[in-house]
XYZ file of C-alpha atoms in Angstrom:
705
model
C 13.838 -19.723 0.852
C 15.384 -19.902 -2.596
C 14.029 -18.291 -5.736
C 12.835 -21.703 -6.909
C 10.945 -22.309 -3.646
C 9.310 -18.915 -3.947
C 8.195 -19.609 -7.500
C 6.938 -23.067 -6.524
C 5.045 -21.518 -3.629
C 3.475 -18.960 -5.938
C 2.629 -21.548 -8.562
C 0.699 -23.544 -5.990
C -1.235 -20.442 -4.996
C -2.027 -19.671 -8.605
C -4.148 -22.782 -8.781
C -6.368 -21.349 -6.063
C -7.109 -18.138 -7.913
C -5.464 -18.239 -11.303
C -6.989 -15.931 -13.841
C -6.091 -14.751 -17.274
C -4.801 -11.333 -16.544
C -3.390 -9.105 -19.121
C -0.059 -8.445 -17.509
C 1.435 -11.789 -18.407
C 1.785 -14.322 -15.644
C -1.128 -14.364 -13.251
C -0.675 -15.368 -9.644
C -3.160 -15.620 -6.835
C -2.485 -13.314 -3.955
C -3.251 -15.835 -1.269
C -2.128 -19.282 -0.185
C -3.422 -20.859 2.996
C -3.496 -24.175 4.835
C -5.932 -26.637 3.372
C -5.736 -25.122 -0.101
C -3.698 -25.892 -3.159
C -0.189 -24.660 -2.500
C 0.075 -25.610 1.164
C 1.793 -28.839 0.237
C 4.387 -26.708 -1.538
C 5.009 -24.856 1.713
C 5.614 -28.189 3.387
C 8.073 -29.177 0.657
C 9.885 -25.889 1.081
C 9.949 -26.405 4.827
C 11.508 -29.827 4.394
C 14.410 -28.105 2.675
C 14.948 -26.056 5.843
C 14.602 -28.618 8.652
C 16.823 -26.768 11.100
C 14.869 -23.680 12.057
C 16.268 -22.611 15.369
C 13.081 -20.824 16.348
C 10.012 -18.975 15.085
C 9.158 -15.348 15.853
C 5.455 -14.485 15.855
C 5.147 -11.010 14.414
C 3.098 -8.975 11.942
C 3.857 -8.381 8.276
C 4.348 -4.641 7.756
C 4.747 -4.771 3.973
C 1.189 -3.472 3.484
C -1.579 -2.184 5.811
C -3.399 -5.555 5.985
C -1.530 -6.501 9.175
C -1.295 -10.256 8.596
C 0.138 -12.381 11.348
C 3.267 -14.250 10.305
C 5.773 -16.686 11.694
C 9.318 -15.609 10.894
C 11.525 -18.684 10.692
C 15.044 -18.061 11.966
C 18.121 -20.182 11.388
C 21.234 -19.024 13.169
C 21.071 -15.253 12.927
C 19.162 -15.122 9.623
C 15.517 -14.905 8.677
C 15.188 -17.588 6.037
C 11.440 -17.914 5.571
C 8.127 -16.293 6.450
C 4.857 -18.192 6.719
C 1.373 -17.268 7.820
C 0.383 -17.557 11.469
C -2.635 -19.931 11.455
C -3.823 -18.565 14.820
C -3.914 -14.913 13.776
C -7.523 -13.767 13.179
C -6.582 -11.282 10.455
C -5.306 -13.896 7.993
C -5.614 -17.390 9.572
C -2.324 -18.530 8.071
C -2.777 -16.958 4.656
C -0.023 -14.790 3.233
C 0.600 -13.168 -0.128
C 3.605 -13.063 -2.478
C 4.407 -9.525 -1.313
C 5.063 -10.741 2.222
C 7.416 -13.428 0.947
C 9.139 -10.954 -1.345
C 9.809 -8.678 1.615
C 12.608 -11.082 2.526
C 14.543 -9.864 -0.522
C 15.177 -6.531 1.184
C 17.000 -8.082 4.146
C 20.300 -8.559 2.335
C 19.670 -6.466 -0.773
C 23.093 -5.176 -1.926
C 21.476 -2.015 -3.346
C 19.957 -0.828 -0.074
C 20.915 2.470 1.485
C 22.969 1.751 4.594
C 24.208 5.129 5.854
C 22.993 8.746 6.037
C 23.984 10.924 3.087
C 24.223 14.687 2.617
C 23.932 16.387 -0.748
C 26.990 17.987 -2.301
C 26.653 20.261 -5.294
C 23.357 21.126 -6.955
C 20.114 19.440 -5.913
C 19.497 16.396 -8.059
C 23.069 16.435 -9.354
C 23.949 13.095 -7.783
C 26.686 14.340 -5.465
C 26.664 12.840 -1.965
C 28.880 12.538 1.067
C 28.407 10.113 3.920
C 27.602 11.663 7.298
C 26.732 10.312 10.713
C 23.205 10.126 12.079
C 24.126 12.783 14.628
C 25.248 15.160 11.883
C 22.145 14.534 9.786
C 19.759 14.914 12.718
C 21.519 18.079 13.886
C 20.966 19.724 10.497
C 17.312 18.634 10.289
C 16.643 19.813 13.837
C 18.194 23.229 13.046
C 15.854 23.635 10.078
C 12.809 22.722 12.192
C 13.912 25.034 15.009
C 14.381 27.919 12.547
C 10.866 27.453 11.155
C 9.423 27.309 14.663
C 11.246 30.506 15.625
C 9.767 32.256 12.585
C 6.262 30.939 13.312
C 6.360 28.890 10.111
C 6.244 25.351 11.490
C 3.019 24.824 9.543
C 5.184 24.866 6.412
C 6.561 21.443 7.355
C 4.993 18.584 5.360
C 5.502 14.918 6.241
C 4.475 11.893 4.153
C 4.750 8.255 5.173
C 4.473 5.554 2.542
C 4.723 2.677 4.996
C 1.815 0.820 6.542
C 1.429 3.311 9.398
C 2.292 0.892 12.198
C 4.352 3.370 14.237
C 1.597 3.828 16.807
C 0.830 7.433 15.886
C 4.373 8.563 16.662
C 4.655 10.697 13.511
C 1.498 12.669 14.342
C 2.705 13.260 17.891
C 6.134 14.381 16.760
C 5.084 16.803 14.028
C 2.203 18.250 16.038
C 4.679 18.925 18.856
C 6.904 20.579 16.259
C 3.967 22.758 15.165
C 2.717 21.093 11.979
C -0.452 19.111 11.347
C 0.525 18.300 7.777
C 0.992 14.563 8.264
C -0.110 12.401 5.347
C 0.021 8.625 5.117
C -0.744 7.490 1.575
C 0.729 4.081 2.363
C -1.738 3.261 5.144
C -4.980 3.480 3.146
C -6.640 0.284 2.029
C -10.099 -0.984 1.239
C -11.787 -3.118 3.867
C -13.710 -6.217 2.982
C -17.004 -6.645 4.865
C -17.464 -9.969 6.616
C -18.616 -12.651 4.166
C -19.648 -15.348 6.651
C -23.142 -16.390 5.619
C -23.121 -14.139 2.550
C -24.524 -15.409 -0.715
C -23.934 -12.267 -2.773
C -20.975 -9.932 -3.196
C -21.000 -6.929 -5.530
C -17.550 -5.426 -6.141
C -16.784 -2.082 -7.764
C -13.231 -1.856 -9.156
C -12.330 -4.522 -6.638
C -8.919 -6.125 -6.949
C -9.614 -8.536 -4.108
C -7.809 -11.613 -5.391
C -4.884 -9.369 -6.254
C -4.503 -8.778 -2.522
C -5.487 -5.121 -2.160
C -7.647 -5.863 0.919
C -5.304 -8.482 2.386
C -5.011 -12.251 1.917
C -7.984 -13.092 4.133
C -10.314 -11.028 1.944
C -9.147 -13.040 -1.045
C -9.663 -16.326 0.773
C -13.143 -15.337 1.911
C -14.039 -14.359 -1.631
C -12.744 -17.652 -2.999
C -14.718 -19.447 -0.299
C -17.872 -17.568 -1.312
C -17.285 -18.670 -4.901
C -16.723 -22.255 -3.762
C -20.060 -22.135 -1.903
C -21.748 -21.283 -5.221
C -22.256 -17.734 -4.053
C -22.721 -14.926 -6.537
C -19.932 -12.429 -7.145
C -20.747 -9.554 -9.496
C -17.942 -7.284 -10.673
C -18.435 -3.782 -12.041
C -15.081 -2.771 -13.495
C -13.765 -1.332 -16.776
C -10.948 -3.928 -16.633
C -11.174 -7.719 -16.490
C -9.016 -8.062 -13.397
C -8.216 -11.366 -11.740
C -11.172 -10.783 -9.424
C -13.540 -9.900 -12.276
C -12.440 -12.940 -14.275
C -13.438 -15.259 -11.418
C -16.770 -13.533 -10.807
C -20.067 -14.967 -12.003
C -20.776 -11.779 -13.948
C -18.445 -9.047 -15.153
C -20.023 -5.745 -16.145
C -17.430 -3.681 -18.069
C -18.769 -0.228 -17.312
C -17.455 2.911 -18.985
C -14.521 4.417 -17.074
C -15.542 7.495 -15.132
C -18.992 6.153 -14.289
C -17.933 3.871 -11.415
C -19.077 6.217 -8.627
C -22.386 6.853 -10.383
C -22.958 3.076 -10.637
C -22.529 2.767 -6.854
C -25.114 5.509 -6.329
C -27.497 3.827 -8.761
C -27.177 0.516 -6.900
C -28.009 2.300 -3.649
C -30.970 3.988 -5.342
C -32.313 0.611 -6.460
C -31.701 -0.879 -3.007
C -33.589 1.934 -1.279
C -36.658 1.010 -3.328
C -36.388 -2.758 -2.955
C -35.597 -2.700 0.776
C -37.030 0.560 2.110
C -36.746 -0.497 5.747
C -32.984 -0.088 6.257
C -32.712 2.862 3.882
C -36.064 4.544 4.355
C -34.929 8.005 5.356
C -35.347 11.169 3.379
C -31.736 12.285 3.658
C -30.418 9.111 2.057
C -32.981 9.012 -0.728
C -32.597 12.726 -1.446
C -28.885 12.233 -1.893
C -29.558 9.587 -4.539
C -31.708 11.810 -6.713
C -30.397 11.920 -10.236
C -28.927 8.407 -10.102
C -31.778 6.431 -11.617
C -30.466 2.935 -12.441
C -31.744 3.035 -15.996
C -30.125 6.390 -16.673
C -26.778 5.344 -15.178
C -26.818 2.013 -17.043
C -27.207 3.866 -20.310
C -24.484 6.396 -19.479
C -22.109 3.613 -18.345
C -22.769 1.428 -21.379
C -24.133 -1.370 -19.206
C -26.711 -3.984 -20.042
C -30.191 -2.691 -19.312
C -31.450 -3.822 -15.925
C -28.103 -5.131 -14.635
C -27.894 -2.703 -11.694
C -31.485 -3.406 -10.643
C -30.796 -7.135 -10.966
C -27.734 -6.844 -8.714
C -29.779 -4.834 -6.200
C -32.430 -7.558 -6.193
C -29.856 -10.226 -5.349
C -28.500 -8.072 -2.518
C -31.959 -7.335 -1.135
C -32.726 -11.066 -1.018
C -29.584 -11.799 1.013
C -29.643 -10.543 4.647
C -25.854 -10.946 4.819
C -25.066 -9.335 1.462
C -21.774 -7.525 0.904
C -20.721 -4.591 -1.272
C -17.052 -3.827 -1.831
C -15.304 -0.776 -3.256
C -11.686 -1.078 -4.308
C -8.904 1.451 -3.979
C -9.244 2.371 -7.645
C -12.809 3.468 -6.893
C -11.676 5.410 -3.813
C -8.978 7.176 -5.812
C -11.277 8.152 -8.654
C -13.108 11.496 -8.854
C -16.230 11.106 -6.724
C -14.755 8.059 -5.034
C -15.168 9.407 -1.502
C -18.940 9.733 -1.909
C -19.133 6.264 -3.452
C -17.193 4.723 -0.558
C -19.512 6.488 1.891
C -22.527 4.941 0.209
C -20.916 1.479 0.215
C -20.320 1.740 3.954
C -23.937 2.815 4.481
C -25.200 -0.119 2.420
C -23.091 -2.589 4.373
C -24.173 -1.087 7.694
C -27.730 -2.192 6.912
C -26.718 -5.862 6.909
C -27.528 -8.327 9.630
C -23.811 -8.390 10.441
C -22.882 -4.763 11.065
C -19.148 -5.226 10.441
C -18.904 -2.914 7.499
C -16.516 -2.537 4.646
C -15.245 0.793 3.489
C -12.069 2.780 3.246
C -9.684 2.452 6.177
C -7.683 5.624 6.735
C -5.073 6.332 9.356
C -6.378 8.644 12.060
C -3.851 11.317 11.137
C -4.684 11.388 7.452
C -5.932 14.362 5.570
C -5.054 17.084 8.065
C -5.781 20.717 7.252
C -3.173 22.458 5.142
C -1.713 25.926 5.708
C -3.756 28.869 4.517
C -3.417 29.148 0.767
C -2.466 25.481 0.440
C -4.630 22.463 -0.253
C -5.935 19.292 1.327
C -3.172 17.004 0.037
C 0.595 17.041 0.297
C 0.785 17.576 -3.458
C -1.461 20.637 -3.251
C 0.670 22.138 -0.492
C 3.852 21.506 -2.468
C 2.361 23.027 -5.619
C 1.133 26.103 -3.762
C 4.587 26.996 -2.497
C 3.507 26.369 1.085
C 6.368 24.029 1.979
C 9.680 24.988 3.558
C 10.617 21.496 4.746
C 9.407 18.318 3.060
C 10.076 15.019 4.870
C 9.183 11.725 3.158
C 9.617 8.320 4.775
C 9.215 5.275 2.562
C 7.279 7.255 -0.054
C 8.559 8.206 -3.506
C 6.201 11.073 -4.403
C 8.293 12.025 -7.437
C 7.501 8.628 -8.973
C 4.607 6.996 -7.100
C 1.907 9.653 -7.310
C -0.024 11.274 -10.176
C 1.698 14.148 -12.005
C 4.985 12.876 -10.611
C 6.954 14.782 -13.233
C 5.481 18.029 -11.919
C 6.323 16.990 -8.367
C 9.919 16.208 -9.359
C 10.255 19.671 -10.886
C 8.902 21.310 -7.705
C 11.259 19.336 -5.447
C 14.215 20.143 -7.688
C 13.603 23.879 -7.218
C 15.168 25.064 -3.960
C 13.211 28.314 -4.102
C 9.944 26.342 -3.893
C 10.990 23.712 -1.340
C 14.115 24.918 0.484
C 14.851 21.700 2.400
C 14.038 18.065 1.559
C 14.624 15.013 3.766
C 14.001 11.471 2.509
C 14.055 8.366 4.712
C 14.048 5.313 2.446
C 15.551 1.919 1.753
C 16.712 2.872 -1.749
C 17.942 5.870 -3.699
C 14.526 6.607 -5.177
C 13.679 9.421 -7.560
C 12.539 11.562 -4.611
C 15.671 10.665 -2.625
C 17.771 11.855 -5.550
C 16.209 15.311 -5.069
C 16.809 15.457 -1.302
C 19.292 17.400 0.799
C 19.544 14.693 3.457
C 18.890 10.974 2.809
C 18.457 8.626 5.762
C 18.536 4.784 5.511
C 15.206 3.170 6.421
C 14.777 -0.161 8.182
C 12.631 -2.700 6.350
C 9.250 -4.187 7.309
C 10.885 -7.184 9.020
C 13.348 -5.015 10.926
C 11.182 -2.602 12.909
C 9.064 -2.270 16.041
C 5.460 -1.176 15.722
C 1.827 -1.885 16.513
C -1.246 -2.169 14.353
C -4.728 -1.418 15.658
C -7.805 -2.919 13.998
C -10.221 -5.686 14.879
C -7.062 -7.182 16.373
C -4.099 -5.450 18.001
C -0.958 -6.838 16.371
C 2.664 -6.479 17.402
C 5.323 -5.707 14.813
C 8.773 -6.688 15.996
C 12.093 -7.475 14.342
C 11.936 -10.892 12.787
C 15.392 -11.619 14.161
C 14.211 -11.500 17.765
C 15.286 -14.849 19.191
C 13.216 -16.719 21.731
C 13.887 -15.342 25.182
C 15.578 -12.243 23.817
C 12.632 -10.024 24.668
C 13.149 -10.483 28.419
C 16.921 -10.318 27.925
C 16.470 -7.019 26.159
C 14.446 -5.581 29.045
C 17.109 -6.718 31.510
C 19.865 -5.225 29.375
C 18.058 -1.912 29.133
C 17.669 -1.802 32.889
C 21.455 -2.113 33.091
C 21.960 0.690 30.587
C 22.910 -1.486 27.629
C 21.644 -0.854 24.122
C 19.621 -3.319 22.075
C 22.474 -3.666 19.578
C 24.731 -4.914 22.386
C 22.276 -7.658 23.314
C 22.187 -9.168 19.866
C 25.154 -10.932 18.391
C 24.387 -9.965 14.808
C 23.722 -6.752 12.848
C 20.047 -6.250 12.084
C 18.924 -4.113 10.279
C 21.950 -3.771 8.009
C 24.328 -0.849 8.187
C 22.867 2.083 10.112
C 19.286 1.779 8.865
C 16.634 2.881 11.354
C 12.877 2.563 11.481
C 10.678 5.648 11.275
C 9.982 5.404 14.995
C 13.664 5.217 15.919
C 14.494 8.099 13.557
C 11.787 10.394 14.966
C 12.699 9.629 18.586
C 16.341 10.426 17.823
C 15.253 13.616 16.008
C 13.161 14.588 19.029
C 16.226 14.270 21.248
C 18.274 16.398 18.858
C 15.520 19.009 18.674
C 15.037 19.239 22.426
C 12.097 20.837 24.228
C 9.477 22.002 23.660
C 9.123 20.276 20.281
C 11.000 17.243 21.524
C 9.141 17.138 24.812
C 7.332 13.896 25.508
C 9.873 11.871 23.556
C 11.565 10.467 26.603
C 11.868 7.034 25.038
C 15.118 5.315 24.265
C 13.858 3.848 20.996
C 10.776 2.681 19.110
C 10.684 -0.603 21.006
C 10.285 1.241 24.302
C 7.594 3.496 22.807
C 5.612 0.557 21.402
C 5.876 -1.282 24.692
C 4.532 1.785 26.515
C 1.506 2.347 24.268
C 0.592 -1.347 24.361
C 0.803 -1.448 28.156
C -1.355 1.653 28.323
C -3.988 0.331 25.914
C -4.228 -3.342 26.884
C -5.170 -5.174 30.088
C -2.295 -7.064 31.654
C -3.559 -10.417 30.369
C -3.842 -9.172 26.784
C -0.421 -7.532 26.991
C 1.082 -10.873 27.996
C -0.771 -12.491 25.104
C 0.538 -10.031 22.513
C 4.116 -10.625 23.661
C 3.650 -14.396 23.408
C 1.415 -14.713 20.337
C 2.005 -11.474 18.436
C -1.629 -10.350 18.683
C -4.328 -9.607 21.245
C -7.929 -8.504 21.505
C -8.392 -4.711 21.499
C -10.148 -3.053 24.433
C -13.879 -2.511 23.881
C -14.738 0.770 22.190
C -16.461 3.291 24.476
C -20.196 3.522 24.036
C -21.219 6.588 22.064
C -24.269 8.275 20.674
C -26.228 6.312 18.071
C -24.718 6.806 14.673
C -26.885 8.921 12.404
C -26.928 9.163 8.659
C -23.824 11.077 7.577
C -24.034 13.838 5.062
C -23.452 12.334 1.654
C -20.711 13.598 -0.595
C -22.420 13.379 -3.977
C -20.087 12.404 -6.842
C -19.991 15.004 -9.594
C -20.563 13.704 -13.131
C -17.299 12.479 -14.624
C -15.833 14.611 -17.373
C -16.445 13.089 -20.771
C -13.242 12.486 -22.748
C -13.052 14.301 -26.063
C -13.407 12.455 -29.341
C -10.424 10.192 -29.907
C -9.451 10.147 -26.228
C -9.284 7.197 -23.830
C -9.418 7.011 -20.037
C -6.084 5.856 -18.599
C -6.392 3.593 -15.531
C -3.706 2.506 -13.064
C -4.288 -1.189 -12.291
C -2.566 -3.172 -9.559
C -1.187 -6.693 -9.742
C -0.833 -9.496 -7.217
C 2.932 -9.401 -7.687
C 3.704 -5.694 -7.768
C 3.943 -2.973 -5.144
C 5.776 0.335 -5.040
C 7.722 -0.527 -1.906
C 8.898 -3.827 -3.437
C 10.176 -2.528 -6.775
C 13.594 -4.030 -6.130
C 12.368 -7.479 -5.109
C 14.133 -9.899 -7.430
C 11.434 -12.530 -6.946
C 8.557 -10.234 -7.891
C 10.435 -8.441 -10.660
C 11.327 -11.759 -12.281
C 7.609 -12.494 -12.614
C 6.478 -8.957 -13.485
C 9.043 -6.926 -15.404
C 7.033 -5.731 -18.393
C 4.411 -2.994 -18.380
C 2.422 -2.969 -21.614
C -0.435 -0.589 -22.278
C -3.617 -2.679 -22.213
C -6.021 -1.717 -24.967
C -9.248 -3.175 -26.279
C -8.721 -5.135 -29.504
C -11.447 -3.319 -31.371
C -10.261 0.098 -30.241
C -6.661 -0.636 -31.132
C -7.354 -2.014 -34.575
C -9.609 0.916 -35.398
C -6.477 3.056 -34.978
C -4.266 0.623 -36.903
C -2.530 -0.531 -33.721
C -1.523 -4.148 -33.061
C 0.056 -5.928 -30.117
C 3.714 -4.947 -29.789
C 3.339 -1.547 -31.457
C 4.910 1.440 -29.720
C 2.595 4.310 -28.866
C 2.794 7.679 -27.161
C 0.234 8.262 -24.393
C -0.326 11.977 -23.769
C -2.336 13.946 -21.221
C -2.209 17.415 -19.719
C 0.111 16.012 -17.044
C 2.705 14.632 -19.446
C 3.404 11.843 -21.909
C 4.884 8.351 -21.831
C 5.810 5.763 -24.443
C 4.775 2.128 -24.158
C 4.221 -1.097 -26.070
C 0.613 -2.100 -26.626
C -1.033 -5.369 -25.686
C -4.468 -5.811 -27.269
C -6.919 -7.741 -25.097
C -10.640 -8.443 -24.929
C -10.896 -7.801 -21.202
C -11.061 -4.026 -21.088
C -13.738 -1.481 -21.944
C -13.233 0.064 -25.424
C -12.994 3.546 -23.875
C -10.256 2.548 -21.391
C -6.552 1.781 -21.460
C -4.577 0.569 -18.446
C -1.056 0.195 -17.092
C 0.571 -0.797 -13.810
C 2.513 1.579 -11.532
C 6.091 0.998 -10.415
C 7.941 1.163 -13.742
C 9.804 3.720 -15.844
C 11.069 6.693 -13.833
C 10.127 4.805 -10.667
C 12.979 2.336 -11.270
C 16.427 3.461 -10.136
C 18.156 0.185 -9.208
C 19.986 -2.480 -11.192
C 17.966 -5.395 -9.824
C 14.680 -3.846 -10.903
C 16.163 -3.083 -14.314
C 17.499 -6.633 -14.649
C 21.095 -5.426 -15.119
C 23.589 -8.043 -13.996
C 26.217 -6.987 -11.489
C 28.620 -8.550 -9.007
C 27.614 -8.283 -5.357
C 27.324 -10.240 -2.125
C 24.127 -11.773 -3.533
C 25.007 -14.391 -6.192
C 21.594 -13.930 -7.814
C 22.569 -10.472 -9.078
C 24.862 -12.202 -11.604
C 21.863 -14.111 -12.996
C 19.374 -11.300 -13.653
C 17.931 -11.835 -17.099
C 15.005 -9.464 -17.716
C 17.086 -6.438 -18.684
C 15.963 -6.640 -22.313
C 12.462 -5.661 -21.222
C 13.784 -2.235 -20.235
C 12.377 -0.042 -17.493
C 8.992 0.369 -19.141
C 6.925 3.502 -18.593
C 5.753 5.112 -15.363
C 1.977 5.526 -15.653
C 2.075 8.319 -13.062
C 3.911 10.565 -15.526
C 0.652 10.809 -17.490
C -1.796 10.577 -14.582
C -3.523 13.784 -13.521
C -4.390 14.612 -9.946
C -7.953 15.315 -8.888
C -9.695 15.953 -5.597
C -11.177 12.716 -4.259
C -12.510 14.370 -1.119
C -10.024 12.269 0.887
C -7.098 14.442 1.862
C -4.439 11.752 1.775
C -5.332 10.341 -1.637
C -4.533 11.889 -4.996
C -6.846 10.621 -7.708
C -4.994 8.027 -9.758
C -7.683 6.741 -12.059
C -9.561 8.134 -14.998
C -7.195 10.494 -16.827
C -8.174 11.431 -20.376
C -5.326 10.619 -22.784
C -4.605 10.613 -26.501
C -2.801 7.658 -28.071
C -0.522 8.035 -31.064
C 1.317 5.252 -32.853
C 5.055 5.917 -33.164
């Protein structure tokens, strides 16, 4: 697929969900058969009439787990399209999936293991072999185990968590339960079949945060003249397409959820008529919350009335709500509301089973808290750039740069990220189309290399039986260089470490491990299906005790910003994602990161569009250009993540250079600069969810410069 085909494909999708979003060019996150944009896919396909074969696999770019068909010509993956038979997405895919193809032959990818030379962060590196790198890492782990300090190992995974629980098994065997997966969390959309009413809190559904199918179902609800009500400080793409947008004051989002539940418990006492639930809602009177949030009087009660009149109603909480202070309690309440529907398939926050493990004594409940407390002797990050992609990233960078605070740092990534630049060992990571894995949900989906030719699966098994390696079966290099998936890296590390920590890792590679866990979990017929189709039905869940009312985590009142302060929000886009910062297709469409500000608020400070301002908080300060808009609450300002200090590559910066990819000579957006990294000014806060640092609602001061 060429850049022009990608842009044509996206333009077709924009017609399905185009909205006036503040970050320049809007683009719908979903395109599916039967909708505007599918004809563009057909046109693109006509330009590639000689596909040799199609591999049915699962997109691992984000946790949604969409089924895709990887179109192979010769030995190259040239196009990805949605699998119309896959129940998770029914043929729909998003721009991020398509942009994942950019990584396959990206000339700026890390290809070989590197070892630091000189001071940490000084930029000195020497190439080493995998055996050398793994030997050094295994020595560090063995030393910590011998000292009884294995609980000072911290691991973070920024990928979609499709390794089948291998990371948890490995690090628990090594003696540490500090496994965090910030990349595997996502909001779940409740089923909308038969629904007439959807209420969304900070929901960026059409932007793709809950997967393409959630966006399609929401668009379908709108097309059926259903009612979508958005409570959000920002006029997102989703809010702009809703029937009603309620721009509530930032910091009151969790309270608004509680107030809706309070109103629902009175209008429909049957499903909610228990003392524990109602007691937990005391203090969240709708009228009181509406006044505090600056909402129109009666709007929460009105929304509750529409929900109560619809047996198949749906309530959705976005990741921005989950990441805000009090977000955990709000997401709990949303799940409880949805569980009272006729269709019990609920929406809520999906977390990986290994998330939020207990930290060492004296540490905290998040990786950041453990790092800050000095409780880390070995930090291992795979596909996650904590020094740029998390709140208070400047503080994190300073901690990682100090060898007395974190003696040993290992980073496993596709690029030389900010965190990788502070590592002692850097390992090259295989991309989402280059790895083996499995994803469990309502469907079990197989993740396999998109280069796997038809018939090669059985050939691979035969070759393994004869002692040959996978690389000897294939006649082309894939992934590039010596990049390895997380699963392959951990299995190799287990072999280097040896028993007892390496015990139980008697697998040759991640493919063998995935094959084993699928055979163990699935009946023979479903296993055959997943090999053929890329997905299968999961085994029925064991019957358990009736689910009672969980103890509510009551959101604390949000701190009021001081006079002259604004609440800084981190807002996602349909065409941006941390793991795809170097995608030339996405960066061409989204390379500027203005500070969104309400027109009235800006002009009261003498600020106009294009003015440079300094945004300051207790965490740090950034400089940005302002874009005045109507679609944001006067007390809020907003930016996107993935810019500024998060950018370390020429493609993302738009700097032309000569490489094997002719497009790198045509990059044109360099004049926009790197922009500002919103996480430099974002403060962390306890969400109640161990794997998530709060990334929404930081009080900031804005000064024109």
